[in-house]
PDB file of C-alpha atoms in Angstrom:
ATOM      1  CA  MET A   1      67.244 -31.863  44.809  1.00 76.00           C
ATOM      2  CA  SER A   2      67.899 -33.699  41.542  1.00 90.00           C
ATOM      3  CA  TRP A   3      69.150 -31.976  38.428  1.00 90.00           C
ATOM      4  CA  LEU A   4      65.703 -32.429  36.874  1.00 88.00           C
ATOM      5  CA  ASP A   5      64.069 -30.596  39.784  1.00 90.00           C
ATOM      6  CA  GLU A   6      66.667 -27.836  39.530  1.00 92.00           C
ATOM      7  CA  LEU A   7      66.069 -27.530  35.795  1.00 89.00           C
ATOM      8  CA  GLU A   8      62.312 -27.389  36.320  1.00 93.00           C
ATOM      9  CA  THR A   9      62.706 -24.699  38.996  1.00 93.00           C
ATOM     10  CA  LYS A  10      64.996 -22.650  36.765  1.00 92.00           C
ATOM     11  CA  LEU A  11      62.617 -22.933  33.811  1.00 90.00           C
ATOM     12  CA  GLU A  12      59.670 -21.903  35.999  1.00 92.00           C
ATOM     13  CA  GLN A  13      61.617 -18.851  37.187  1.00 92.00           C
ATOM     14  CA  GLU A  14      62.549 -17.928  33.618  1.00 89.00           C
ATOM     15  CA  LEU A  15      58.929 -18.271  32.537  1.00 83.00           C
ATOM     16  CA  GLU A  16      57.770 -16.079  35.432  1.00 88.00           C
ATOM     17  CA  ARG A  17      60.349 -13.413  34.521  1.00 89.00           C
ATOM     18  CA  PHE A  18      59.349 -13.562  30.870  1.00 84.00           C
ATOM     19  CA  LEU A  19      55.649 -13.280  31.673  1.00 78.00           C
ATOM     20  CA  ALA A  20      56.276 -10.416  34.101  1.00 83.00           C
ATOM     21  CA  ALA A  21      58.149  -8.565  31.359  1.00 83.00           C
ATOM     22  CA  ASN A  22      55.509  -9.414  28.726  1.00 78.00           C
ATOM     23  CA  PRO A  23      52.021  -9.068  30.206  1.00 76.00           C
ATOM     24  CA  ASP A  24      50.418  -9.570  26.789  1.00 77.00           C
ATOM     25  CA  GLN A  25      52.004 -13.017  26.599  1.00 79.00           C
ATOM     26  CA  GLU A  26      50.795 -13.794  30.096  1.00 78.00           C
ATOM     27  CA  ALA A  27      47.262 -12.888  29.036  1.00 78.00           C
ATOM     28  CA  LEU A  28      47.576 -15.119  25.969  1.00 80.00           C
ATOM     29  CA  LEU A  29      48.873 -17.981  28.101  1.00 82.00           C
ATOM     30  CA  GLN A  30      46.022 -17.556  30.586  1.00 84.00           C
ATOM     31  CA  ASP A  31      43.522 -17.436  27.736  1.00 85.00           C
ATOM     32  CA  GLN A  32      44.910 -20.687  26.302  1.00 89.00           C
ATOM     33  CA  GLU A  33      44.818 -22.345  29.725  1.00 91.00           C
ATOM     34  CA  ASP A  34      41.209 -21.213  30.152  1.00 90.00           C
ATOM     35  CA  ARG A  35      40.250 -22.613  26.737  1.00 91.00           C
ATOM     36  CA  ASP A  36      41.926 -25.928  27.574  1.00 94.00           C
ATOM     37  CA  HIS A  37      40.193 -26.029  30.961  1.00 94.00           C
ATOM     38  CA  ARG A  38      36.825 -25.279  29.344  1.00 94.00           C
ATOM     39  CA  ARG A  39      37.350 -28.055  26.808  1.00 96.00           C
ATOM     40  CA  GLU A  40      38.188 -30.452  29.656  1.00 97.00           C
ATOM     41  CA  LEU A  41      35.111 -29.393  31.638  1.00 95.00           C
ATOM     42  CA  LEU A  42      32.840 -29.830  28.619  1.00 95.00           C
ATOM     43  CA  SER A  43      34.301 -33.291  28.073  1.00 97.00           C
ATOM     44  CA  GLN A  44      33.635 -34.156  31.717  1.00 97.00           C
ATOM     45  CA  ARG A  45      30.064 -32.905  31.371  1.00 96.00           C
ATOM     46  CA  ARG A  46      29.466 -35.096  28.295  1.00 98.00           C
ATOM     47  CA  SER A  47      30.970 -38.081  30.091  1.00 98.00           C
ATOM     48  CA  LEU A  48      28.759 -37.527  33.137  1.00 97.00           C
ATOM     49  CA  GLN A  49      25.690 -37.180  30.918  1.00 97.00           C
ATOM     50  CA  ASN A  50      26.533 -40.465  29.189  1.00 98.00           C
ATOM     51  CA  GLN A  51      27.120 -42.215  32.520  1.00 97.00           C
ATOM     52  CA  ALA A  52      23.815 -40.900  33.860  1.00 97.00           C
ATOM     53  CA  GLU A  53      21.987 -42.079  30.748  1.00 98.00           C
ATOM     54  CA  ARG A  54      23.471 -45.573  31.119  1.00 97.00           C
ATOM     55  CA  GLN A  55      22.579 -45.533  34.814  1.00 97.00           C
ATOM     56  CA  ARG A  56      18.961 -44.525  34.061  1.00 97.00           C
ATOM     57  CA  HIS A  57      18.694 -47.248  31.417  1.00 98.00           C
ATOM     58  CA  GLY A  58      20.055 -49.809  33.896  1.00 97.00           C
ATOM     59  CA  LEU A  59      17.576 -48.651  36.522  1.00 97.00           C
ATOM     60  CA  LEU A  60      14.678 -49.070  34.107  1.00 97.00           C
ATOM     61  CA  GLN A  61      15.803 -52.605  33.304  1.00 98.00           C
ATOM     62  CA  LEU A  62      16.209 -53.356  36.999  1.00 98.00           C
ATOM     63  CA  ALA A  63      12.718 -51.983  37.708  1.00 98.00           C
ATOM     64  CA  GLY A  64      11.296 -54.407  35.146  1.00 98.00           C
ATOM     65  CA  GLU A  65      13.175 -57.277  36.746  1.00 98.00           C
ATOM     66  CA  ILE A  66      11.936 -56.236  40.213  1.00 98.00           C
ATOM     67  CA  ARG A  67       8.330 -56.185  38.984  1.00 98.00           C
ATOM     68  CA  GLN A  68       8.832 -59.637  37.490  1.00 98.00           C
ATOM     69  CA  TRP A  69      10.199 -61.049  40.764  1.00 97.00           C
ATOM     70  CA  GLN A  70       7.429 -59.371  42.780  1.00 97.00           C
ATOM     71  CA  GLU A  71       4.906 -61.173  40.600  1.00 97.00           C
ATOM     72  CA  ARG A  72       6.802 -64.454  41.015  1.00 96.00           C
ATOM     73  CA  CYS A  73       6.807 -64.021  44.811  1.00 96.00           C
ATOM     74  CA  ARG A  74       3.070 -63.381  44.765  1.00 97.00           C
ATOM     75  CA  LYS A  75       2.411 -66.456  42.595  1.00 97.00           C
ATOM     76  CA  ALA A  76       4.608 -68.705  44.754  1.00 96.00           C
ATOM     77  CA  ARG A  77       2.867 -67.526  47.945  1.00 95.00           C
ATOM     78  CA  ALA A  78      -0.556 -67.970  46.346  1.00 96.00           C
ATOM     79  CA  ALA A  79       0.379 -71.515  45.288  1.00 96.00           C
ATOM     80  CA  GLY A  80       1.669 -72.353  48.762  1.00 95.00           C
ATOM     81  CA  ALA A  81       5.285 -72.819  47.608  1.00 95.00           C
ATOM     82  CA  THR A  82       6.686 -71.175  50.713  1.00 95.00           C
ATOM     83  CA  ASP A  83      10.310 -72.263  50.208  1.00 96.00           C
ATOM     84  CA  LEU A  84      10.308 -71.005  46.622  1.00 95.00           C
ATOM     85  CA  ALA A  85       8.576 -67.780  47.692  1.00 95.00           C
ATOM     86  CA  ASP A  86      11.175 -67.204  50.426  1.00 96.00           C
ATOM     87  CA  ARG A  87      14.056 -67.683  47.970  1.00 97.00           C
ATOM     88  CA  ALA A  88      12.320 -65.424  45.439  1.00 96.00           C
ATOM     89  CA  GLU A  89      11.836 -62.758  48.130  1.00 97.00           C
ATOM     90  CA  ALA A  90      15.523 -62.994  49.073  1.00 97.00           C
ATOM     91  CA  HIS A  91      16.408 -62.496  45.411  1.00 97.00           C
ATOM     92  CA  LEU A  92      13.914 -59.634  45.224  1.00 97.00           C
ATOM     93  CA  GLU A  93      15.521 -57.991  48.266  1.00 98.00           C
ATOM     94  CA  ALA A  94      18.954 -58.285  46.604  1.00 98.00           C
ATOM     95  CA  LEU A  95      17.523 -56.614  43.496  1.00 98.00           C
ATOM     96  CA  MET A  96      15.987 -53.856  45.618  1.00 98.00           C
ATOM     97  CA  GLN A  97      19.347 -53.290  47.335  1.00 98.00           C
ATOM     98  CA  GLN A  98      21.006 -53.087  43.928  1.00 98.00           C
ATOM     99  CA  GLY A  99      18.371 -50.545  42.891  1.00 97.00           C
ATOM    100  CA  ARG A 100      19.020 -48.387  45.959  1.00 98.00           C
ATOM    101  CA  ARG A 101      22.760 -48.502  45.249  1.00 98.00           C
ATOM    102  CA  ARG A 102      22.186 -47.494  41.619  1.00 97.00           C
ATOM    103  CA  TRP A 103      19.888 -44.632  42.660  1.00 97.00           C
ATOM    104  CA  GLN A 104      22.625 -43.371  44.976  1.00 98.00           C
ATOM    105  CA  GLU A 105      25.187 -43.621  42.160  1.00 97.00           C
ATOM    106  CA  LEU A 106      22.832 -41.635  39.915  1.00 97.00           C
ATOM    107  CA  ALA A 107      22.416 -39.003  42.640  1.00 97.00           C
ATOM    108  CA  ASP A 108      26.212 -38.810  42.987  1.00 97.00           C
ATOM    109  CA  LEU A 109      26.493 -38.284  39.234  1.00 96.00           C
ATOM    110  CA  GLY A 110      23.977 -35.455  39.581  1.00 96.00           C
ATOM    111  CA  VAL A 111      26.121 -33.797  42.247  1.00 97.00           C
ATOM    112  CA  ARG A 112      29.261 -34.143  40.123  1.00 97.00           C
ATOM    113  CA  PHE A 113      27.357 -32.793  37.104  1.00 96.00           C
ATOM    114  CA  ALA A 114      26.260 -29.739  39.116  1.00 96.00           C
ATOM    115  CA  GLU A 115      29.865 -29.151  40.217  1.00 97.00           C
ATOM    116  CA  VAL A 116      31.091 -29.286  36.612  1.00 96.00           C
ATOM    117  CA  GLU A 117      28.294 -26.939  35.519  1.00 96.00           C
ATOM    118  CA  GLN A 118      29.261 -24.518  38.283  1.00 96.00           C
ATOM    119  CA  ALA A 119      32.918 -24.675  37.211  1.00 95.00           C
ATOM    120  CA  ILE A 120      31.926 -23.996  33.582  1.00 93.00           C
ATOM    121  CA  THR A 121      29.843 -20.997  34.669  1.00 93.00           C
ATOM    122  CA  ALA A 122      32.642 -19.621  36.860  1.00 93.00           C
ATOM    123  CA  LEU A 123      35.173 -20.056  34.056  1.00 90.00           C
ATOM    124  CA  ALA A 124      32.884 -18.307  31.564  1.00 90.00           C
ATOM    125  CA  ALA A 125      32.436 -15.404  33.992  1.00 89.00           C
ATOM    126  CA  ARG A 126      36.200 -15.147  34.493  1.00 87.00           C
ATOM    127  CA  GLN A 127      36.784 -15.211  30.725  1.00 83.00           C
ATOM    128  CA  ALA A 128      34.157 -12.501  30.195  1.00 83.00           C
ATOM    129  CA  GLU A 129      35.770 -10.353  32.892  1.00 82.00           C
ATOM    130  CA  ALA A 130      39.197 -10.862  31.315  1.00 76.00           C
ATOM    131  CA  ARG A 131      37.800  -9.783  27.935  1.00 74.00           C
ATOM    132  CA  ARG A 132      36.205  -6.693  29.482  1.00 74.00           C
ATOM    133  CA  SER A 133      39.401  -5.713  31.278  1.00 70.00           C
ATOM    134  CA  SER A 134      41.545  -6.312  28.187  1.00 66.00           C
ATOM    135  CA  GLN A 135      39.147  -4.158  26.177  1.00 66.00           C
ATOM    136  CA  GLY A 136      39.616  -1.440  28.778  1.00 62.00           C
ATOM    137  CA  VAL A 137      43.403  -1.739  28.457  1.00 59.00           C
ATOM    138  CA  ASP A 138      43.135  -1.611  24.659  1.00 67.00           C
ATOM    139  CA  LEU A 139      40.911   1.466  24.908  1.00 70.00           C
ATOM    140  CA  GLU A 140      43.424   3.135  27.233  1.00 74.00           C
ATOM    141  CA  ARG A 141      46.231   2.406  24.760  1.00 74.00           C
ATOM    142  CA  GLU A 142      44.197   3.716  21.849  1.00 77.00           C
ATOM    143  CA  TRP A 143      43.296   6.843  23.809  1.00 79.00           C
ATOM    144  CA  ALA A 144      46.948   7.450  24.742  1.00 78.00           C
ATOM    145  CA  ALA A 145      47.964   7.009  21.086  1.00 81.00           C
ATOM    146  CA  PHE A 146      45.195   9.400  20.024  1.00 82.00           C
ATOM    147  CA  GLU A 147      46.318  12.039  22.515  1.00 85.00           C
ATOM    148  CA  ALA A 148      49.956  11.638  21.447  1.00 83.00           C
ATOM    149  CA  GLU A 149      48.943  12.033  17.791  1.00 86.00           C
ATOM    150  CA  GLN A 150      46.902  15.134  18.650  1.00 86.00           C
ATOM    151  CA  GLU A 151      49.852  16.633  20.524  1.00 83.00           C
ATOM    152  CA  LEU A 152      52.176  15.820  17.620  1.00 82.00           C
ATOM    153  CA  GLU A 153      49.794  17.516  15.171  1.00 86.00           C
ATOM    154  CA  ARG A 154      49.590  20.571  17.436  1.00 86.00           C
ATOM    155  CA  LEU A 155      53.395  20.809  17.575  1.00 82.00           C
ATOM    156  CA  ARG A 156      53.652  20.463  13.773  1.00 83.00           C
ATOM    157  CA  ARG A 157      51.143  23.239  13.248  1.00 85.00           C
ATOM    158  CA  ARG A 158      52.999  25.472  15.658  1.00 85.00           C
ATOM    159  CA  GLN A 159      56.328  24.910  13.892  1.00 85.00           C
ATOM    160  CA  GLY A 160      55.115  24.858  10.363  1.00 71.00           C
TER     161      GLY A 160
END
């Protein structure tokens, strides 16, 4: 193990000890990590949306090109230019294959988008749960302080 690995291990252990001794700091650290993760997920979602939009635009252009080559194939066949029609049909088939590949890429983007959306939803639920539980802890602390203050007042009245 190199000295850098040893240093990293020691720092990790110190951080774990510190966080165990200071649960409020651990909650703050987790909250910051969650915010950073959410920001990253939202960035991924925007990127996927932009990629999908470019993919859709490319598909529309390709569809226009396919229609154009279908018409050219029809005209060449009608004119008896068999060799030209065969080459045009080969080009048309290549365009169709490209279209199928692009549709699959768009579908894959949709799957990735759904995964990111699911991760955003799960993170939001976890953050909401953390807020609810921290509110419960705060309420417990406030209640304990209230009871201690009440007991202190009772003792003062008894003595004074």
